[in-house]
mmCIF file of C-alpha atoms in Angstrom:
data_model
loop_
_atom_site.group_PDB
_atom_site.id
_atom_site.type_symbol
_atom_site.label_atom_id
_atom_site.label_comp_id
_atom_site.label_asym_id
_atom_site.label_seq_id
_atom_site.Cartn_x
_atom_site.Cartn_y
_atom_site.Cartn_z
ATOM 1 C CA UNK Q 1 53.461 -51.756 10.483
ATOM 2 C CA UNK Q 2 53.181 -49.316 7.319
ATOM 3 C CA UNK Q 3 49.290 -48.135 6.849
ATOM 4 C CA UNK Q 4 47.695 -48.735 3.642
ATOM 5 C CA UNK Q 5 47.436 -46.690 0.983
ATOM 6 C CA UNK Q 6 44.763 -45.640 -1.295
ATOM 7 C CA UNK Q 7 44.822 -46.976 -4.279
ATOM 8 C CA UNK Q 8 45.707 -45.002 -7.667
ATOM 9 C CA UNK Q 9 43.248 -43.834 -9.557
ATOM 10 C CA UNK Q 10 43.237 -44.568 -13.045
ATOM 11 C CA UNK Q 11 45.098 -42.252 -15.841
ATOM 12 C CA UNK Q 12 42.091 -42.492 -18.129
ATOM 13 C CA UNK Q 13 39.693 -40.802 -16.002
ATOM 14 C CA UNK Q 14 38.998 -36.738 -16.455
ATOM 15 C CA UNK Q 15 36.896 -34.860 -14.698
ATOM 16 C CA UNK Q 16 34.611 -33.388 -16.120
ATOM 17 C CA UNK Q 17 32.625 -30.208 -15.117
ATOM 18 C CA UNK Q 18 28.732 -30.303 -15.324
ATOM 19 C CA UNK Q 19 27.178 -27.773 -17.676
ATOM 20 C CA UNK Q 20 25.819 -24.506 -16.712
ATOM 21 C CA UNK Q 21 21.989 -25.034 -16.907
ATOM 22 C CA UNK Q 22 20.188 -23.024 -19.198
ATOM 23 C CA UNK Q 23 16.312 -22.196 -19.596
ATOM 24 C CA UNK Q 24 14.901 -23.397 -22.513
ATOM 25 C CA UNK Q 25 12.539 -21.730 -25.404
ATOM 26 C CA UNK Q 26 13.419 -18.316 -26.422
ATOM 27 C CA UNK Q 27 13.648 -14.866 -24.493
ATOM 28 C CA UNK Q 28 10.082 -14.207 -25.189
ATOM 29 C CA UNK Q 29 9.230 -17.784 -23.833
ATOM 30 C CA UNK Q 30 11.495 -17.361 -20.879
ATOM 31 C CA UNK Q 31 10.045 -14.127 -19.751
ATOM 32 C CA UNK Q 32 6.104 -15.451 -20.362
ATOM 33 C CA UNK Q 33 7.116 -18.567 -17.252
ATOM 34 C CA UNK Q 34 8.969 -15.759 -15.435
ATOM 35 C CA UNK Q 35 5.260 -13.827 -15.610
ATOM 36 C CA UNK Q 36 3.731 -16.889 -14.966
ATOM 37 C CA UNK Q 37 5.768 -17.715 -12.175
ATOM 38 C CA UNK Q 38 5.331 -13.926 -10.264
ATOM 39 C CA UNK Q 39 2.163 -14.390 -10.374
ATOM 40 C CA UNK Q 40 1.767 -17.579 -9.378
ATOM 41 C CA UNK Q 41 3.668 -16.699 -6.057
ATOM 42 C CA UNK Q 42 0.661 -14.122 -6.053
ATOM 43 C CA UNK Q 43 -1.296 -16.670 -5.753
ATOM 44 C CA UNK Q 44 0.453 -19.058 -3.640
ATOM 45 C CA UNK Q 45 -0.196 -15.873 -1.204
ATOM 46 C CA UNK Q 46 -3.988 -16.400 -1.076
ATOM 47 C CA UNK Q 47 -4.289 -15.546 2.995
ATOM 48 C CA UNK Q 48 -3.091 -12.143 2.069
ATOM 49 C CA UNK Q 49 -4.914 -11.717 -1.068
ATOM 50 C CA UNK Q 50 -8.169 -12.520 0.333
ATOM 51 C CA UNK Q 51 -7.606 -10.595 4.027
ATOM 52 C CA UNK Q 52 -6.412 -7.371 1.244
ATOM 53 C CA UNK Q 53 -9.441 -7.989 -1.327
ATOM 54 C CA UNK Q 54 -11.737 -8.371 1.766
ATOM 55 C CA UNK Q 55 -10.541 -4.717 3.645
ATOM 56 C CA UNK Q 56 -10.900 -3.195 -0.091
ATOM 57 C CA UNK Q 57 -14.923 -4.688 -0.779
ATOM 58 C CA UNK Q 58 -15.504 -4.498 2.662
ATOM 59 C CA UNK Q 59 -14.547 -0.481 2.429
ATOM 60 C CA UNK Q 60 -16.768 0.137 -0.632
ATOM 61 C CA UNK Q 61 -19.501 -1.398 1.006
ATOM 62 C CA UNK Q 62 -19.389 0.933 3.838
ATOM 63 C CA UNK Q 63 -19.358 3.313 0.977
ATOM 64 C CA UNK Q 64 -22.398 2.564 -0.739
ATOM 65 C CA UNK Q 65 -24.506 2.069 2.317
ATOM 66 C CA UNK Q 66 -23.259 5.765 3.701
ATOM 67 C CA UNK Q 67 -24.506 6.836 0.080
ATOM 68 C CA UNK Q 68 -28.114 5.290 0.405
ATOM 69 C CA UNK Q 69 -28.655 6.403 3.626
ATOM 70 C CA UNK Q 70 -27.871 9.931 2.801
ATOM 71 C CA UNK Q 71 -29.814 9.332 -0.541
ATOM 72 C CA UNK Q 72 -32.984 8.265 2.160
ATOM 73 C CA UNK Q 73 -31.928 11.091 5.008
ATOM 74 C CA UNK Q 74 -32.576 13.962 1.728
ATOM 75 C CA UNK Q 75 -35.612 12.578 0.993
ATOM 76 C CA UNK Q 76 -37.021 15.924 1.837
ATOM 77 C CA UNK Q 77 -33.870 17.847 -0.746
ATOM 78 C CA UNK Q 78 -34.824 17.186 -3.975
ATOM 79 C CA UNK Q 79 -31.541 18.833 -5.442
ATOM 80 C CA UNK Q 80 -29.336 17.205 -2.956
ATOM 81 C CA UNK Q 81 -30.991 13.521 -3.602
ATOM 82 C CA UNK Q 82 -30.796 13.756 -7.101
ATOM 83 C CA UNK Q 83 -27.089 14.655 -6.242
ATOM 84 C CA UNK Q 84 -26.887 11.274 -4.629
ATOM 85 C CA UNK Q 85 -28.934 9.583 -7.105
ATOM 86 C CA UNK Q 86 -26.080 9.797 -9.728
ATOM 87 C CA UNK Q 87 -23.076 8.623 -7.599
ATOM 88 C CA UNK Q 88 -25.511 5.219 -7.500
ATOM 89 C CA UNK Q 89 -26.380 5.237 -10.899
ATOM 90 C CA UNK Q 90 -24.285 4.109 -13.907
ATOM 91 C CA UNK Q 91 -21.681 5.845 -15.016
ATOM 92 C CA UNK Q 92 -20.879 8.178 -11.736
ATOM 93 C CA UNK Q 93 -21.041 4.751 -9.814
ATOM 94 C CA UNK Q 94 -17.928 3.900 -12.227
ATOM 95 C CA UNK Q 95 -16.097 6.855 -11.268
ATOM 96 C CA UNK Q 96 -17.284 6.433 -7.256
ATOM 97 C CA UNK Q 97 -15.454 3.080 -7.678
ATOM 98 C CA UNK Q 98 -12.381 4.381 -9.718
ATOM 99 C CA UNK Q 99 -11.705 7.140 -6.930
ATOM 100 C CA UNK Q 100 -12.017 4.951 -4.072
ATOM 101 C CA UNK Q 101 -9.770 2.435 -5.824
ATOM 102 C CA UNK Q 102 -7.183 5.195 -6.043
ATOM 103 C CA UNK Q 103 -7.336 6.096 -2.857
ATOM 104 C CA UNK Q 104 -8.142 2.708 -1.026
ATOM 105 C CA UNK Q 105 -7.007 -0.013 -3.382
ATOM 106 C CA UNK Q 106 -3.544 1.633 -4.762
ATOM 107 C CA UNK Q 107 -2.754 0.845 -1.292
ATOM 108 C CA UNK Q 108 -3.633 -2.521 -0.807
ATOM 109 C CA UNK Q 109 -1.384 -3.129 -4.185
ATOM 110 C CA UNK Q 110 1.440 -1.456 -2.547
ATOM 111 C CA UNK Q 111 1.528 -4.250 0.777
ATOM 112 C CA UNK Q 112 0.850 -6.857 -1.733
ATOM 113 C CA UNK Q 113 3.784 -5.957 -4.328
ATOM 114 C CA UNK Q 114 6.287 -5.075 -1.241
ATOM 115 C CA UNK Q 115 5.520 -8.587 0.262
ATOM 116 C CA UNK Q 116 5.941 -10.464 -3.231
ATOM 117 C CA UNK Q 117 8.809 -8.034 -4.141
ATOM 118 C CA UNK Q 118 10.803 -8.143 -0.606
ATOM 119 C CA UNK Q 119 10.081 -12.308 0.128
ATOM 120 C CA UNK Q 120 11.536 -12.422 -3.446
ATOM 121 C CA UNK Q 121 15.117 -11.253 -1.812
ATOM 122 C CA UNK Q 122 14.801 -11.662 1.765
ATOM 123 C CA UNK Q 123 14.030 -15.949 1.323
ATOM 124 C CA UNK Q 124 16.852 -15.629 -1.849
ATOM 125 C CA UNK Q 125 14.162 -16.982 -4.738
ATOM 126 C CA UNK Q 126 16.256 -15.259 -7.518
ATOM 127 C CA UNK Q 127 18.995 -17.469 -6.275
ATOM 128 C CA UNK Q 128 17.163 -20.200 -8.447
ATOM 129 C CA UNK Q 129 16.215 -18.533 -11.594
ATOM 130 C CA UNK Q 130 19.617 -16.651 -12.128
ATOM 131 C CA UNK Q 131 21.299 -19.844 -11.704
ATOM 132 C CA UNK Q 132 20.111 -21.669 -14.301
ATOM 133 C CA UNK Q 133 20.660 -18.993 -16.589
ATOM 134 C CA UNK Q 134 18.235 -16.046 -16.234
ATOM 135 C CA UNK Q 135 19.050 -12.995 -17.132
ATOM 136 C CA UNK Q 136 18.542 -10.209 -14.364
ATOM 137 C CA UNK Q 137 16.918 -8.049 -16.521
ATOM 138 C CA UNK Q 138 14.644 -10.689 -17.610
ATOM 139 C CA UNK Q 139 13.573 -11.474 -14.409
ATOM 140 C CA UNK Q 140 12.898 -7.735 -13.514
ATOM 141 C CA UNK Q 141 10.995 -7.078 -16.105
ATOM 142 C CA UNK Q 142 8.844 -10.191 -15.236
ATOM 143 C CA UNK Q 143 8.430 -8.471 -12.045
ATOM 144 C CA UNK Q 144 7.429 -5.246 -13.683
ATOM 145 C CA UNK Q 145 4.651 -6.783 -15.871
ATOM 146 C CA UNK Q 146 3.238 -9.285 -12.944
ATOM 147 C CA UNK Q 147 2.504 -5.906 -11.185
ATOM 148 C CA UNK Q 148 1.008 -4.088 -14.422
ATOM 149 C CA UNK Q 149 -1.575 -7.421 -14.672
ATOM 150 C CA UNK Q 150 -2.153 -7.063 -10.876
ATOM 151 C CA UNK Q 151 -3.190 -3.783 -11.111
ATOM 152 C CA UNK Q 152 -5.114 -3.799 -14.377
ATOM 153 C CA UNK Q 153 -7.057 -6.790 -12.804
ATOM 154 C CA UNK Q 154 -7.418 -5.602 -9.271
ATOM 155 C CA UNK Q 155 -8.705 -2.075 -10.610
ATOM 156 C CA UNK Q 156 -10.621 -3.875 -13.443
ATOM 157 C CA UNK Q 157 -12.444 -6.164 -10.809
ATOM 158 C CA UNK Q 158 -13.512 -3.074 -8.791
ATOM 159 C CA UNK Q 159 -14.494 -1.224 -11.321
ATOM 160 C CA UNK Q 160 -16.605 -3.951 -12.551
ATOM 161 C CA UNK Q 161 -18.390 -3.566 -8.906
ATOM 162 C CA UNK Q 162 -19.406 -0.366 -9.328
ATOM 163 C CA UNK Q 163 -20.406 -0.879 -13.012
ATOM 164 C CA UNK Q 164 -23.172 -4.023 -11.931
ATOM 165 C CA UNK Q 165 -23.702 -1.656 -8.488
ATOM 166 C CA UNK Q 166 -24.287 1.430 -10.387
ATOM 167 C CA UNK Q 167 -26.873 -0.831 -13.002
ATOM 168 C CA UNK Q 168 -28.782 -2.216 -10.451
ATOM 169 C CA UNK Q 169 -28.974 1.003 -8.291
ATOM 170 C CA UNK Q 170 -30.200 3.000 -11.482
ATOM 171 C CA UNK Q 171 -32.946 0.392 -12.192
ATOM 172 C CA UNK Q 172 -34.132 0.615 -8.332
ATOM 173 C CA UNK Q 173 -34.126 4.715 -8.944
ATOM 174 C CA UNK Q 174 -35.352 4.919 -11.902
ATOM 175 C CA UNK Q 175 -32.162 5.999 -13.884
ATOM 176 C CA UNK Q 176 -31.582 4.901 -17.309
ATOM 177 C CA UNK Q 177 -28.789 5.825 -19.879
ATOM 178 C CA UNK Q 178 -27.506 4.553 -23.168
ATOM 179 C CA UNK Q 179 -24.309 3.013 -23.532
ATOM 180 C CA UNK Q 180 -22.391 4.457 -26.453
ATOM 181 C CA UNK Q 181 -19.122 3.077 -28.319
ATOM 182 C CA UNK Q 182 -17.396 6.555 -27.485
ATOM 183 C CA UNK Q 183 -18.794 5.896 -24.052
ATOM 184 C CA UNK Q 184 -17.180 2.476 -23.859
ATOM 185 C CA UNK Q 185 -13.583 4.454 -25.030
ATOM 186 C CA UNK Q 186 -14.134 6.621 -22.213
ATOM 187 C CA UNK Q 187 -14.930 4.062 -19.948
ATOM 188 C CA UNK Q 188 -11.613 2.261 -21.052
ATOM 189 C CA UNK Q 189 -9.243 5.149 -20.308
ATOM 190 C CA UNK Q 190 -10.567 5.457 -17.106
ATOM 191 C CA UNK Q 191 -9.558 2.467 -16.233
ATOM 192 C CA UNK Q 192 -6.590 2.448 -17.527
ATOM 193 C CA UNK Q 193 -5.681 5.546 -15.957
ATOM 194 C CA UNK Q 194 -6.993 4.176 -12.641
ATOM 195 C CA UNK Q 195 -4.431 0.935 -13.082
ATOM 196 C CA UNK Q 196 -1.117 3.271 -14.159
ATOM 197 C CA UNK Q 197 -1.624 5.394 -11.062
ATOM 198 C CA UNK Q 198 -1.940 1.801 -9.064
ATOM 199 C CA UNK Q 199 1.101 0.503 -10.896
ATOM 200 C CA UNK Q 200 3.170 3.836 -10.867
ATOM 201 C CA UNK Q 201 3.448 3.070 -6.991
ATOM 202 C CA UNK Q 202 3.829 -0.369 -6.890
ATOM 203 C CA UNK Q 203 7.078 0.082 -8.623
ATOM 204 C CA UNK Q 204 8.499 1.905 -5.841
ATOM 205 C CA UNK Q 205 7.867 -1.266 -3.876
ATOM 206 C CA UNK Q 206 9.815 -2.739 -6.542
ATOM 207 C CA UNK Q 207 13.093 -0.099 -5.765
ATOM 208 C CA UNK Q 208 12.933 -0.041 -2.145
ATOM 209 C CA UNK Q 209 12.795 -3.934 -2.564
ATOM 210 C CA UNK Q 210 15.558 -4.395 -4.068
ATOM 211 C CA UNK Q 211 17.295 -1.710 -2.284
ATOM 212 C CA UNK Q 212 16.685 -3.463 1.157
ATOM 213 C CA UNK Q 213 16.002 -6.566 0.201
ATOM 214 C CA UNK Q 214 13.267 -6.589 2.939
ATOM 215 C CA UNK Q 215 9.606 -7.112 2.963
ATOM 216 C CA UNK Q 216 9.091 -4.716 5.664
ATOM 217 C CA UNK Q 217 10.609 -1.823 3.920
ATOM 218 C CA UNK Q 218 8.868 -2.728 0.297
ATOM 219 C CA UNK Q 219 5.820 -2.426 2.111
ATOM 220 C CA UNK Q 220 6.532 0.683 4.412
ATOM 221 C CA UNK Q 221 8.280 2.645 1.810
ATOM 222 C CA UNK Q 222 5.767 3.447 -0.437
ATOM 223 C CA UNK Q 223 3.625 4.475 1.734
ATOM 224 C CA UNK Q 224 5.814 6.768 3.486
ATOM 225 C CA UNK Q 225 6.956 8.326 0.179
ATOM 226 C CA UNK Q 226 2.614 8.889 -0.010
ATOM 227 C CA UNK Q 227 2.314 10.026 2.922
ATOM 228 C CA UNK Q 228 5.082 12.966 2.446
ATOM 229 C CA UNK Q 229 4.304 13.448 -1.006
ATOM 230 C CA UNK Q 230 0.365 14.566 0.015
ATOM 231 C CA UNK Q 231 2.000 16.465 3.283
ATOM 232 C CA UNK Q 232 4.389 18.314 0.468
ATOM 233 C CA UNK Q 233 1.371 19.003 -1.683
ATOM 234 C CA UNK Q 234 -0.152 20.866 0.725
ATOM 235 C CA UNK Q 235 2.180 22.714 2.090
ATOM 236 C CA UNK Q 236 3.940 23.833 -1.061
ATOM 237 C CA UNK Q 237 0.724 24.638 -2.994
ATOM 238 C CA UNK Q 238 0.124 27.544 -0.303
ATOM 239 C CA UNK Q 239 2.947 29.166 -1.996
ATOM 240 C CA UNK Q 240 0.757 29.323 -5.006
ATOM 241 C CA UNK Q 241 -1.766 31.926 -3.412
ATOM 242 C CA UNK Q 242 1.379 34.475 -2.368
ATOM 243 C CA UNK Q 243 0.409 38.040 -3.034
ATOM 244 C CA UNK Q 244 2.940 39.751 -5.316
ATOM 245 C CA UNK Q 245 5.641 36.237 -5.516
ATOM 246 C CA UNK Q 246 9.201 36.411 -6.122
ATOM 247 C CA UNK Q 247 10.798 33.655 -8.226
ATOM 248 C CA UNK Q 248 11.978 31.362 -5.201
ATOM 249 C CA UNK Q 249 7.768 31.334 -4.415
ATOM 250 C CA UNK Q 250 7.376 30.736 -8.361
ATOM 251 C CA UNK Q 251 9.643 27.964 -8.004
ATOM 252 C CA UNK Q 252 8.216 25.966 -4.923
ATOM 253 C CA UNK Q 253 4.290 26.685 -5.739
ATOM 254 C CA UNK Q 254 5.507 24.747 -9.252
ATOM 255 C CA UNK Q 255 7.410 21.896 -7.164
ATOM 256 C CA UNK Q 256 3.646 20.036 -6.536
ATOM 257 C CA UNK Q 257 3.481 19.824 -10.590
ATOM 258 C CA UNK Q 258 6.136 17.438 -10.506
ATOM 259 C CA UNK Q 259 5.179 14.795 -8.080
ATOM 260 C CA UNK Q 260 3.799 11.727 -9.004
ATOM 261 C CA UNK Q 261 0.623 11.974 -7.563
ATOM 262 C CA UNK Q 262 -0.486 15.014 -9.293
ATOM 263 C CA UNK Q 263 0.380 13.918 -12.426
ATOM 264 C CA UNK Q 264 -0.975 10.211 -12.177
ATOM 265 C CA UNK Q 265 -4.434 12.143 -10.175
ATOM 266 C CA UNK Q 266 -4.351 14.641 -13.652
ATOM 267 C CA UNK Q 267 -4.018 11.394 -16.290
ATOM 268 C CA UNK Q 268 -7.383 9.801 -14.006
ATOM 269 C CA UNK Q 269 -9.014 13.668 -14.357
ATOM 270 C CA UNK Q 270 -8.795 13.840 -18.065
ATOM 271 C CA UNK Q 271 -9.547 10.322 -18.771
ATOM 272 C CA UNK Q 272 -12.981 10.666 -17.401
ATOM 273 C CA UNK Q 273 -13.991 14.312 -19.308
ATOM 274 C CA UNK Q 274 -16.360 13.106 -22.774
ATOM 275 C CA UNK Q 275 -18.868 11.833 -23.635
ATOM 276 C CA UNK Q 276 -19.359 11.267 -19.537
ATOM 277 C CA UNK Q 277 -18.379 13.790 -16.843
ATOM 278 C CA UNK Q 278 -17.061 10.986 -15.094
ATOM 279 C CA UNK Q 279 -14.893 13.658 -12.497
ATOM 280 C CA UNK Q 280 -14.986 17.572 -12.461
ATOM 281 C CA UNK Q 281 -11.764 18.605 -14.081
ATOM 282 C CA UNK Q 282 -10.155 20.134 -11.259
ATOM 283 C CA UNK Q 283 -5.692 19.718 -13.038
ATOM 284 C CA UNK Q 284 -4.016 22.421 -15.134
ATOM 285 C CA UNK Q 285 -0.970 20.296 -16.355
ATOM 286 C CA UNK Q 286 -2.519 18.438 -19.125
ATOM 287 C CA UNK Q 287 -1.685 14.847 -21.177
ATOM 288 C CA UNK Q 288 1.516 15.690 -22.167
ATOM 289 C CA UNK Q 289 3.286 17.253 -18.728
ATOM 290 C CA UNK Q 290 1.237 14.491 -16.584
ATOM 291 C CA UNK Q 291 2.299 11.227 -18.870
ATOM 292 C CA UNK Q 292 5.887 12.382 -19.557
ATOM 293 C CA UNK Q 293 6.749 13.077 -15.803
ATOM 294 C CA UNK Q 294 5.236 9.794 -14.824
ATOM 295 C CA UNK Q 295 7.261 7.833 -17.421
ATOM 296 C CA UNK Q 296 9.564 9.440 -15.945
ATOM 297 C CA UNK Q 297 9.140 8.063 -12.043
ATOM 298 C CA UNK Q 298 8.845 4.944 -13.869
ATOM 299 C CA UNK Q 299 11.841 4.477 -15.957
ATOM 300 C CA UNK Q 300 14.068 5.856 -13.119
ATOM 301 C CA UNK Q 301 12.078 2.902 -10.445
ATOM 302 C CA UNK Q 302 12.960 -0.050 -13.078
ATOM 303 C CA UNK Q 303 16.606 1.324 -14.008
ATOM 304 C CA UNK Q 304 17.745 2.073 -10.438
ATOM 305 C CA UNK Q 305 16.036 -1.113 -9.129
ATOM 306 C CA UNK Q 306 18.087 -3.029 -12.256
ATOM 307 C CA UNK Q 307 21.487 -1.412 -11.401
ATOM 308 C CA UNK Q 308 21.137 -1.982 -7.675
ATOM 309 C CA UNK Q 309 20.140 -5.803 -8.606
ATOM 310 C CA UNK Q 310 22.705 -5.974 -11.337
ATOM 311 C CA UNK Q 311 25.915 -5.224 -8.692
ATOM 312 C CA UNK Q 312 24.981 -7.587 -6.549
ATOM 313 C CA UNK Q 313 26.195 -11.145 -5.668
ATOM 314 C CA UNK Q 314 24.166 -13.507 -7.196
ATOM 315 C CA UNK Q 315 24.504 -15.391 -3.815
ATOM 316 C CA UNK Q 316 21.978 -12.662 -2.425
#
């Protein structure tokens, strides 16, 4: 007994291949949802955000109340409590806030970009944008501007702080000043300085991440390059004191002048000079040296972090 066959399909039927999806709206469109949609997975990460936020409020509290109990202990030191007095009084309560954001809060950006940056390619997300027809550069520099917001509004929040701390803790000392428009300017730059140093290394969460494709090293590798680049600071800038230096000492006491942190600290130096003396000016590089070399550090983090993304498998 034969088995039975299958029957013929028709002739008339062709196969036909579905379309390749594409986004709709134009590029500017396109990137806006890609914006929306990095920071929305900001968002979705609220346990995080709120255990970061807390550590970072939590830390400037601790702060303040160190401050006013010093400001109490002096009570005796004129000169020394008036010393205190301004750091929590409007504007130096600004700057108080600006500082410990660069020191405290820059890092709290960096674990929040490496985690949004390294889920992004370790649970393959970009698997569903780039197949329905977005561009990899697109997409990165969605990335790139989701972490500019973050830090402008992360920095801008604390700032804030010490702006309605600083208010308050003049009126209760007896502290008054008048708020001028080229005060407000200053005021500005500072904080915009403050956010570019916070975004300068958040981008290098954005290279390692797409270098190893792992949360773990987005979040570890900043820091790391931090904590070298302060151990190199210190050690190379004895070189600078040499009696009688050759060129090769020339040439390493000028290697600190080139790292990001000196340049991003000298932007946050001369931002806060006039009308308020917001921060001593301590830098010798100036505007020009310190914004060039950190467009620098930041056109070489978004093109290396494109190339690596750009050769690879869109499977990844």
């Amino acid at each position: 007994m034969s088995l039975p066959t299958p029957p013929a399909a028709p002739a008339d039927i062709v196969l036909v291949s579905a379309p390749v999806p594409q986004p709709s709206g134009g590029w500017a469109e396109q990137l806006t949802r890609l914006v929306r949609w990095e920071l929305f997975l900001a968002w979705r990460r609220r346990g995080m955000v709120i255990t970061l936020g807390s550590l970072l409020f939590a830390g400037y509290a601790l702060v303040q109340l160190f401050l006013w109990l010093s400001w109490m202990g002096l009570s005796q030191y004129p000169v020394q409590q008036h010393a205190i007095t301004q750091f929590l009084s409007f504007p130096m309560s600004f700057s108080l806030s600006g500082e410990y954001f660069s020191e405290v809060g820059t890092l709290l950006l960096i674990v929040l970009a490496g985690a949004l940056i390294g889920s992004e390619y370790s649970y393959g997300t970009h698997r569903l944008s780039l197949t329905r027809g977005v561009g990899r550069g697109q997409l990165l520099i969605a990335q790139v501007i989701a972490l500019a917001i973050l830090a402008l509004v992360a920095s801008g929040v604390m700032l804030l702080l010490g702006s309605v701390v600083g208010a308050f803790g003049g009126m209760a000392l007896g502290e008054s000043l008048t708020l001028s428009l080229m005060g407000l300017g200053e005021l500005l730059g500072f904080w915009l300085a403050v956010a570019l140093n916070a975004f300068a290394y958040s981008l290098i969460a954005l290279w390692i991440g797409a270098l190893a494709r792992s949360v773990a090293a987005a979040i570890a590798g900043p820091l790391v390059y931090i904590f070298v680049e302060v151990v190199a600071t210190g050690l190379l800038s004895v070189f600078r004191f040499t009696p009688n230096p050759d060129e090769l000492s020339q040439f390493i006491s000028k290697i600190p002048d080139y790292l990001l942190g000196s340049n991003t600290a000298e932007v946050i130096q001369l931002s806060g000079q006039s009308p308020y003396t917001l921060l001593t000016r301590t830098g010798q590089l100036g505007w020009t040296h310190a914004l060039v070399v950190i467009a620098v550090y930041c056109a070489l983090f978004i093109i290396s972090a494109y190339m690596i993304f750009r050769g690879r498998d869109i499977q990844e």
